[in-house]
Coordinates of C-alpha atoms in Angstrom, one line a residue:
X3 CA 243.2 -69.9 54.9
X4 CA 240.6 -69.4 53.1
X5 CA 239.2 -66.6 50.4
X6 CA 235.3 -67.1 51.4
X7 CA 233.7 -69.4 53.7
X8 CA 229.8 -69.3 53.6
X9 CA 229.4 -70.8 57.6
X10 CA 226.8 -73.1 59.2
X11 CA 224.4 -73.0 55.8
X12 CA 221.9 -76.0 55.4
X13 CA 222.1 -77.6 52.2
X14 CA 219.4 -79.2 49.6
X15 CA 219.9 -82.6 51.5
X16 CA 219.6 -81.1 54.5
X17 CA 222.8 -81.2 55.6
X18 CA 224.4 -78.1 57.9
X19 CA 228.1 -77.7 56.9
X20 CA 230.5 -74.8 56.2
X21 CA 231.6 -74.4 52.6
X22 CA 235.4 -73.2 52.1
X23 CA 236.1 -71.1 48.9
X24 CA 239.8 -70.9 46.9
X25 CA 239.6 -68.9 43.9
X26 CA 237.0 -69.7 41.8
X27 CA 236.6 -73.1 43.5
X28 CA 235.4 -75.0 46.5
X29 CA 237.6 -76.6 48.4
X30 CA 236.0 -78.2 51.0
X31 CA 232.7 -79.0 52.6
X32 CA 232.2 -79.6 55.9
X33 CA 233.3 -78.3 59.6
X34 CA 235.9 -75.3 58.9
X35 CA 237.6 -74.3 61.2
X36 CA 239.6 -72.6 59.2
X37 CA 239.9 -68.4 58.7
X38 CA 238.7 -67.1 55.8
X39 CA 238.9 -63.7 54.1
X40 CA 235.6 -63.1 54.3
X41 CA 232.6 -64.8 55.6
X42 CA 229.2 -65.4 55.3
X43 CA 227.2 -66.1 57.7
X44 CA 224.8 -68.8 56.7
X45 CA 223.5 -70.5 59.7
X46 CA 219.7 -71.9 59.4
X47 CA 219.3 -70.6 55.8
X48 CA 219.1 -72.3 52.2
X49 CA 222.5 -72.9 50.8
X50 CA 221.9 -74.1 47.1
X51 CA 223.7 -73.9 43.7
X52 CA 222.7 -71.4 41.3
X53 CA 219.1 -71.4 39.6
X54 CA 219.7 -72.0 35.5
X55 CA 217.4 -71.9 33.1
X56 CA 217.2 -73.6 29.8
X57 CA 214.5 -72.1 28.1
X58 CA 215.0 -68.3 27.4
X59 CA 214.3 -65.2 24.9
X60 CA 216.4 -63.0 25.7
X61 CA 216.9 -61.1 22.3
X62 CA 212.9 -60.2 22.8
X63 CA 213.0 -59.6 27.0
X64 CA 212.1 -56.3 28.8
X65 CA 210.3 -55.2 25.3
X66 CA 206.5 -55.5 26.5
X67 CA 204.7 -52.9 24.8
X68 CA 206.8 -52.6 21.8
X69 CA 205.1 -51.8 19.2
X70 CA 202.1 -52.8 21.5
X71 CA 200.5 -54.9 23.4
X72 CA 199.5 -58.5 22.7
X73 CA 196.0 -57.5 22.9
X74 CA 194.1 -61.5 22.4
X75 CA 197.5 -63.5 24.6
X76 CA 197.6 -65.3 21.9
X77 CA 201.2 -67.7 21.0
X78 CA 200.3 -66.3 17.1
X79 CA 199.8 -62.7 17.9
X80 CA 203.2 -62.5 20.1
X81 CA 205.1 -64.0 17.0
X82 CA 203.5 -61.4 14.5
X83 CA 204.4 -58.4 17.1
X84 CA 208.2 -60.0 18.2
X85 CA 208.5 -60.2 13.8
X86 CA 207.4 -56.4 13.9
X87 CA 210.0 -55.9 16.2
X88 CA 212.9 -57.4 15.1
X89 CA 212.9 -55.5 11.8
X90 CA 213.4 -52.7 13.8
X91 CA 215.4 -53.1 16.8
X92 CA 219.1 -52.2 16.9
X93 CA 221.8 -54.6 18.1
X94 CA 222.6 -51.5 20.8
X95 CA 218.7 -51.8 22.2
X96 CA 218.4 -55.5 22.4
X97 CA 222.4 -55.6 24.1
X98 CA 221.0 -52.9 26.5
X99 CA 217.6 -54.8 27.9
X100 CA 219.6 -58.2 27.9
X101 CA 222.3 -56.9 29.6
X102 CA 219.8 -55.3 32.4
X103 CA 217.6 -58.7 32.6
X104 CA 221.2 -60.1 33.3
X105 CA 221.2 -58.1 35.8
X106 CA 218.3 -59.1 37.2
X107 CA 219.1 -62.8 36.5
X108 CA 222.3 -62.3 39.0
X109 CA 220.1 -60.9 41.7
X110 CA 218.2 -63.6 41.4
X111 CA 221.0 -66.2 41.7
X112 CA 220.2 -67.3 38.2
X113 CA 224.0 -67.9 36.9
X114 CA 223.1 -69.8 33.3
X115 CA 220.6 -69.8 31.0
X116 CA 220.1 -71.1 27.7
X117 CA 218.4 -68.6 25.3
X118 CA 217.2 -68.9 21.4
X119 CA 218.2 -66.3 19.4
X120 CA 215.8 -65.8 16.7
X121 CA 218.0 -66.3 13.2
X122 CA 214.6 -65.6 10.4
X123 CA 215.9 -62.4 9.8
X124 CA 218.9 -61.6 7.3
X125 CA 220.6 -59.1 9.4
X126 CA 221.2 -61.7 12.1
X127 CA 220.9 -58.5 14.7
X128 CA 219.5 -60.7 17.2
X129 CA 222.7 -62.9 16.7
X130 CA 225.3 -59.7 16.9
X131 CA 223.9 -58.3 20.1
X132 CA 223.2 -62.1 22.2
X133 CA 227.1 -62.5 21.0
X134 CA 227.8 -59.2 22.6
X135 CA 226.2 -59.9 26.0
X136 CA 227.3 -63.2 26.3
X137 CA 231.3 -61.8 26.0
X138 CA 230.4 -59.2 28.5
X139 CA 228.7 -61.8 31.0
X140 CA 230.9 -64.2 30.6
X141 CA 233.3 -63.6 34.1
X142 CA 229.6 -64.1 36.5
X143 CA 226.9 -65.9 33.7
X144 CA 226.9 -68.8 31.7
X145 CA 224.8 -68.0 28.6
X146 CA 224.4 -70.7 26.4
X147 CA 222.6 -69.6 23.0
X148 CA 220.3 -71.7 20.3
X149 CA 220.1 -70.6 16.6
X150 CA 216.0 -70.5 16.4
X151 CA 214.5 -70.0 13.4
X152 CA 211.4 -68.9 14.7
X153 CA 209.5 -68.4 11.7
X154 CA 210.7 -72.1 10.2
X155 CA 213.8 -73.9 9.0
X156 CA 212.0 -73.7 5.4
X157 CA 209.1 -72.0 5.7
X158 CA 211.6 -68.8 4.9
X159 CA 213.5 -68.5 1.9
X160 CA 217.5 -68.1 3.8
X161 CA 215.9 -70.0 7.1
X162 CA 217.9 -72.7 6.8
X163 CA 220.9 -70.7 5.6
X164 CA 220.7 -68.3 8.6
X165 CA 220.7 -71.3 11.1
X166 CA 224.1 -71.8 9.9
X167 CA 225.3 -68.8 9.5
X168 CA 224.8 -68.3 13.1
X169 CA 226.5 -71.3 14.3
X170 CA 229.2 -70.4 12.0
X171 CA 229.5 -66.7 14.1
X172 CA 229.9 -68.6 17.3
X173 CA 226.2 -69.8 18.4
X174 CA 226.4 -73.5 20.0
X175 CA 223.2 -74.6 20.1
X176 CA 221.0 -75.7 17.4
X177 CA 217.1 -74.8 17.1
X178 CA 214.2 -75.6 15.4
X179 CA 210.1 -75.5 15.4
X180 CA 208.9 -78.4 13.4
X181 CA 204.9 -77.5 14.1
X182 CA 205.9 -73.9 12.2
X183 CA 206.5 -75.3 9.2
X184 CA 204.3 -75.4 6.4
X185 CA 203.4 -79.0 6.6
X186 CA 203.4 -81.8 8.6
X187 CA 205.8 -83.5 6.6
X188 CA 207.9 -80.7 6.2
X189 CA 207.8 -80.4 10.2
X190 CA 209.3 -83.9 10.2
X191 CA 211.6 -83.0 7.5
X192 CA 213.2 -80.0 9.1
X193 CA 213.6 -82.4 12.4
X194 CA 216.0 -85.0 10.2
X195 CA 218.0 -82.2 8.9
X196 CA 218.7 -79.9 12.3
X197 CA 219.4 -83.5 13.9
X198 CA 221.9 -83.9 11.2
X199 CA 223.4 -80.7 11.7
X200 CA 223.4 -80.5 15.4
X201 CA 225.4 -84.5 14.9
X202 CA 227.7 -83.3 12.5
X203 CA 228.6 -80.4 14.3
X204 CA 228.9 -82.1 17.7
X205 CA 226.3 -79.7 19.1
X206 CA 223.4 -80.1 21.6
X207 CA 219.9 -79.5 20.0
X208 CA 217.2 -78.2 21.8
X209 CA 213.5 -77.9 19.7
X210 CA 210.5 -75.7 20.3
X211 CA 208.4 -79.1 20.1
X212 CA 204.7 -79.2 19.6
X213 CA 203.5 -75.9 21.4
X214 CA 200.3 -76.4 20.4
X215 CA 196.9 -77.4 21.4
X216 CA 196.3 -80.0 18.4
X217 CA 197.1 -83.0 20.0
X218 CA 198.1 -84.5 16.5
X219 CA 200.7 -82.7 16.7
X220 CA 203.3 -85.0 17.1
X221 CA 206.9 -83.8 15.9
X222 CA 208.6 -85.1 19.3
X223 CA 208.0 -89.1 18.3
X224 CA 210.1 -87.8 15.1
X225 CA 212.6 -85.9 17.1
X226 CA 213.1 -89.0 19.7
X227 CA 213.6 -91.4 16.8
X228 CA 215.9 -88.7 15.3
X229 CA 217.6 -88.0 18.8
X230 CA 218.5 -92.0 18.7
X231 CA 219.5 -92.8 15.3
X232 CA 222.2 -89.8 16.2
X233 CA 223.2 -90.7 19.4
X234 CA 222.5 -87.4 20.7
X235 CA 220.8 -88.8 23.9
X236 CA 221.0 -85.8 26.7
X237 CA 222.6 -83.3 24.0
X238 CA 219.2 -83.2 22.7
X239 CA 216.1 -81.5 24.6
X240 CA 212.5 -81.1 23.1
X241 CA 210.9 -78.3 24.7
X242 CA 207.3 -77.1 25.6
X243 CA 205.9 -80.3 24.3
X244 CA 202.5 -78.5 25.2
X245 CA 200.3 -81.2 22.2
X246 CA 201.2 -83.9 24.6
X247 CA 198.3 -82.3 27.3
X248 CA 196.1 -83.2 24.6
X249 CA 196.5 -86.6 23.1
X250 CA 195.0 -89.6 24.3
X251 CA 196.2 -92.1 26.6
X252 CA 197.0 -94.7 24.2
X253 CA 199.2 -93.1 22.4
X254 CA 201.2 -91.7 25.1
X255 CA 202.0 -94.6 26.0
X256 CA 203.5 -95.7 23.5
X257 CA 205.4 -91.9 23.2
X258 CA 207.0 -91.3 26.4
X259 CA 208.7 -94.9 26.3
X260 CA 210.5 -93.7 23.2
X261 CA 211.1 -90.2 24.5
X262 CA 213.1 -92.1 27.7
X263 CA 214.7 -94.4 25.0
X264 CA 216.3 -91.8 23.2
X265 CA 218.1 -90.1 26.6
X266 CA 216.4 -86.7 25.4
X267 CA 215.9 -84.6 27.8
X268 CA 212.3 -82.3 28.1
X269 CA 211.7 -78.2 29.4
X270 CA 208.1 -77.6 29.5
X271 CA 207.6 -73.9 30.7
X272 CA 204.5 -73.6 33.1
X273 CA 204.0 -69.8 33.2
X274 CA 204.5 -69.2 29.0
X275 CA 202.3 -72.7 28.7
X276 CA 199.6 -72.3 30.6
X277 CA 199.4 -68.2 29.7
X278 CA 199.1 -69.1 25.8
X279 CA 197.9 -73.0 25.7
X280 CA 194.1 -73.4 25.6
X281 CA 193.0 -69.9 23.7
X282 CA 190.7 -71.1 21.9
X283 CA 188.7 -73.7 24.7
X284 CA 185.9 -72.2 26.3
X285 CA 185.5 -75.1 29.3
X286 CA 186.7 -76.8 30.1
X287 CA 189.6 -75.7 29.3
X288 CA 193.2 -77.2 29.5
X289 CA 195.9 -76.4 31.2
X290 CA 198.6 -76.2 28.5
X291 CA 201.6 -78.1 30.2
X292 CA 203.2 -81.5 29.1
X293 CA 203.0 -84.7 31.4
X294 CA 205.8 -84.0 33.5
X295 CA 205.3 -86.3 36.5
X296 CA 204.6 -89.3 33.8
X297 CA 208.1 -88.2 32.3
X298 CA 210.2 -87.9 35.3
X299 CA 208.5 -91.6 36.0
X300 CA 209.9 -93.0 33.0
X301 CA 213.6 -91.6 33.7
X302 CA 213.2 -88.6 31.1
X303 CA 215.4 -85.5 32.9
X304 CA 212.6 -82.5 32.9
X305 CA 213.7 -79.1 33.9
X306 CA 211.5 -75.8 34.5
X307 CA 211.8 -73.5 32.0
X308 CA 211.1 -69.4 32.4
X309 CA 210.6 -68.7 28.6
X310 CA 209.8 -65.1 28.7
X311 CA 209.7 -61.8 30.6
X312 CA 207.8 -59.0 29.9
X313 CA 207.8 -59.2 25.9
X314 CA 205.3 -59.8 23.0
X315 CA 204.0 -63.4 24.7
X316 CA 204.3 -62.8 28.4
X317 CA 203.7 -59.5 30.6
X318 CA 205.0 -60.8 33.6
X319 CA 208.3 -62.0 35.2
X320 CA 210.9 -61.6 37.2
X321 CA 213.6 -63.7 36.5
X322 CA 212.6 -65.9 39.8
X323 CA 213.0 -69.0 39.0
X324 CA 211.2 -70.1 42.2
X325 CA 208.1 -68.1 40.5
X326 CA 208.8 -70.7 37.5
X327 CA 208.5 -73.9 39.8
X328 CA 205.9 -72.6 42.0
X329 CA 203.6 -72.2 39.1
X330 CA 205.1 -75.7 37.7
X331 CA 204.1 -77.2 41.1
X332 CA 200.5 -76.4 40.7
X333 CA 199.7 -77.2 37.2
X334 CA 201.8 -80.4 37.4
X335 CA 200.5 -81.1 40.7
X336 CA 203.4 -82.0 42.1
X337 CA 202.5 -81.8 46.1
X338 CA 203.8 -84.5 47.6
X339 CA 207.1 -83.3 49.4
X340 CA 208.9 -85.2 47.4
X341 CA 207.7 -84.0 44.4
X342 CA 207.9 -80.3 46.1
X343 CA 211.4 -81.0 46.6
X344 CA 211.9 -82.3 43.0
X345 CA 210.4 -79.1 41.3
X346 CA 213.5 -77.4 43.1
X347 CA 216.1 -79.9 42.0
X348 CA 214.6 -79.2 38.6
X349 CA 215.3 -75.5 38.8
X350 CA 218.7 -75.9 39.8
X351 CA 220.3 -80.2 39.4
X352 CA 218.2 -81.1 36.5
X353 CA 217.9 -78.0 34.4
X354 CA 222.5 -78.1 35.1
X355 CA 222.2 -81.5 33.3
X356 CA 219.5 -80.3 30.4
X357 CA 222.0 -77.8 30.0
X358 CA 225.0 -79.7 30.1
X359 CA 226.7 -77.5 32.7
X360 CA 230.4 -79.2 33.9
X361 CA 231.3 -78.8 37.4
X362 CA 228.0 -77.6 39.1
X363 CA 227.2 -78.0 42.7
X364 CA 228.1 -78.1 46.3
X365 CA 231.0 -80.6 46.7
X366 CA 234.6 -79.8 46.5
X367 CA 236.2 -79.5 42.9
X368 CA 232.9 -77.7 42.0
X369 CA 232.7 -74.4 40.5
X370 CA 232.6 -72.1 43.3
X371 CA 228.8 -70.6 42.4
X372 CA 226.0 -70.9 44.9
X373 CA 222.7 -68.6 46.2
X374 CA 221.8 -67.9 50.3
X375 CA 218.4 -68.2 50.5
X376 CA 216.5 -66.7 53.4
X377 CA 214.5 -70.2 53.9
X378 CA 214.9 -73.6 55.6
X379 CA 214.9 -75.8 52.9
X380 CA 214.2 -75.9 49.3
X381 CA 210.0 -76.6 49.7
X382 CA 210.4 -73.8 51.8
X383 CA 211.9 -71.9 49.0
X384 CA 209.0 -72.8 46.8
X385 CA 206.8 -71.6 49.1
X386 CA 208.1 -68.0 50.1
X387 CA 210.4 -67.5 47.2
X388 CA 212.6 -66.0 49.3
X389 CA 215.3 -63.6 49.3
X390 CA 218.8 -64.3 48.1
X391 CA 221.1 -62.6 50.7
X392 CA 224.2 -63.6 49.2
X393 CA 224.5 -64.8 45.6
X394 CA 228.5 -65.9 45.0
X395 CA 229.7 -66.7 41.0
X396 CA 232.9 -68.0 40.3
X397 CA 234.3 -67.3 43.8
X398 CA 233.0 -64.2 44.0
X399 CA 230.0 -61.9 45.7
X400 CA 228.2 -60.5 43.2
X401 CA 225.0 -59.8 44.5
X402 CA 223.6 -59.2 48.4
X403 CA 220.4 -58.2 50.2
X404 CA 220.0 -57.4 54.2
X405 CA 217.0 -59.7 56.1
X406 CA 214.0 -58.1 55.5
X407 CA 212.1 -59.1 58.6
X408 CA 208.5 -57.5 58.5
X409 CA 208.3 -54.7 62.0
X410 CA 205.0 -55.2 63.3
X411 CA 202.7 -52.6 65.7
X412 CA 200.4 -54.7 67.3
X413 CA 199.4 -55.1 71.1
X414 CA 200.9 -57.8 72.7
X415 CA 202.3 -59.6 70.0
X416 CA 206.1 -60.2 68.8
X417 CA 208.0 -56.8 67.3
X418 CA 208.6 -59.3 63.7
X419 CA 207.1 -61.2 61.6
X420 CA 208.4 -63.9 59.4
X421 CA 207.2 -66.2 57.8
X422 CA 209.6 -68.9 57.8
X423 CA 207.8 -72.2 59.3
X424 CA 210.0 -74.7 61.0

């Protein structure tokens, strides 16, 4: 006897089997025969584990607008507005739209995500209320936050104090923006000291890396070479990388060699990097997002990032992360069906392992999390962004949606449209 079985579901390999639920565990994967005490009723949709994301901003989400709009889309313009902001938001308002993007996030079977919390200011608000919703998402979402100190480790007079006065208050990851910093030099120096920290403090370290279009920008070959002299390998992830679209072929390849020798993982973020990369080209103009098919070919894990939703840098988003590596598909692309079906490993396998998530996936022993998706397979995914029907986290339903087949009126032809494609 089972609690939940989720029947007759095709998996990301393309395996059919039944998936037996005990707790907040599975069990067993295979034929069931089995009762259950509830079941779902899989049979010829996508059974996958839960999206994650590792590149969030959810002290700043669901605030578009506020106090206007990003009027040029520029990176520079949505940091001056989010600094407006934060001087003025209460840890009760930023709780509030987290908690509702949460919501969101669940519908979405999007059960972690890694967010930076911005630590420049004094009052540490940011830090207070991404505490809060983290405690209160705990039971269904895995929330992972980075101390960011968005306006620079130095370049601000307590920047480095308040990176550590966040991990003292319970933050687990540690930030850092090298290209931000006054100089070049001091770029690199902030790099030596946050991989110190992050060492010391047996912490992961995850770095808004070169998001820029000055292809001289090149704070990651300091970050790798920081990333091995630590040992942090996978613990440590450089994301954006956005210079690297930029720099000339020679150099990169002698770069991503010692980006792959290093274990360091990478989260470029296709809708944020292709939205504000490339502002000032006229044409042609680039596309803003870092080499990730030459990474993935030198064994460097890369995993989709979302970034933002509607705030001071982006006025889109649904928490989808399908949207994310449908867009990633494109810019990268990635069209092959294997690569297809590697942009949605990278949403869900990949981005687990960038975030260090223990126990994830479909075999028994597994945390009992997973997302019905009203699709065939996971290009087909990509293609419709489907429908979750069932989300389950941690053993339990938390989120449901009916088939939404399309009625149609038309003479001689069928009553329903879908647009599933065998």
């Amino acid at each position: 006897m089972f609690d939940l079985i989720v029947r007759g579901g095709t998996l990301p390999d393309g395996r059919v089997a039944d998936i037996g639920i005990q707790g907040d565990r599975i069990v067993e994967v295979g034929q069931i025969a089995a009762e259950a005490g509830r079941v779902i009723e899989a049979s010829g949709d996508l059974v996958s584990p839960p999206f994650v994301d590792p590149h969030f901003h959810m002290d700043a989400v669901l605030s578009y607008g506020l106090p206007r709009v990003n009027a040029s889309g520029t990176l520079l313009e949505g940091i001056a507005l989010w600094g407006e902001l934060r001087a003025v938001a209460t840890v009760e308002e930023m709780a509030a739209r987290a908690l509702r993007y949460c919501d969101w996030a669940v519908s979405m079977g999007l059960l972690a995500i890694r967010t930076h919390v911005d630590t420049t200011p004094d009052h540490l608000r940011g830090v207070e209320a991404m505490l809060e919703v983290k405690r209160r998402v705990a039971p269904y979402l895995d929330l992972q936050l980075v101390a960011f100190p968005q306006d620079g480790l130095y370049r601000s007079a307590t920047g480095r104090q308040n990176v550590l006065r966040a991990l003292d208050m319970g933050v687990e990851v540690v930030g850092g923006i090298p290209h931000f910093e006054r100089t070049m030099e001091e770029g690199a120096e902030s790099l030596r000291d946050l991989a110190r920290i992050a060492a010391e403090r047996g912490l992961m370290w995850d770095v808004h890396c070169d998001e820029t279009d000055d292809p001289m920008s090149r704070h990651v070959e300091t970050m790798a070479r920081e990333v091995t002299r630590h040992g942090l390998g996978s613990r440590a992830a450089g994301s954006h990388l956005t210079s690297m679209h930029s720099m000339d072929n020679y150099y990169v390849s002698k770069l991503i060699p010692l980006i792959a020798e290093s274990g360091m993982c990478a989260i470029p973020n296709p809708l944020i990097n292709i939205t504000l990369q490339g502002r000032h080209d006229s044409y042609p103009k680039r596309r803003g997002l870092t080499r990730v098919r030459e990474l993935q070919a030198a064994g460097v894990t890369v995993g989709w990032g979302q970034d933002c939703v509607l705030d001071p840098w982006y006025s889109l988003g649904t928490a989808d992360m399908l949207d994310v590596a449908f867009m990633g598909l494109h810019v990268a692309q990635m069209t092959h069906p294997d690569e297809m079906a590697r942009c949605f490993r990278m949403v869900t396998q990949d981005n687990a392992a960038v975030m260090g998530l223990q126990e994830y996936g479909l075999t028994p022993g597994c945390i009992a999390s997973l997302v019905v998706l009203d699709a065939g397979s996971p290009v087909e995914a990509l293609r419709l962004r489907p429908d979750r029907l069932a989300v389950v986290s941690k053993g339990r339903v938390v989120a449901e949606k009916r088939r939404n087949d399309t009625r149609l009126v038309l003479p001689g032809r069928s009553d329903t449209v879908r647009r599933r494609h065998p």
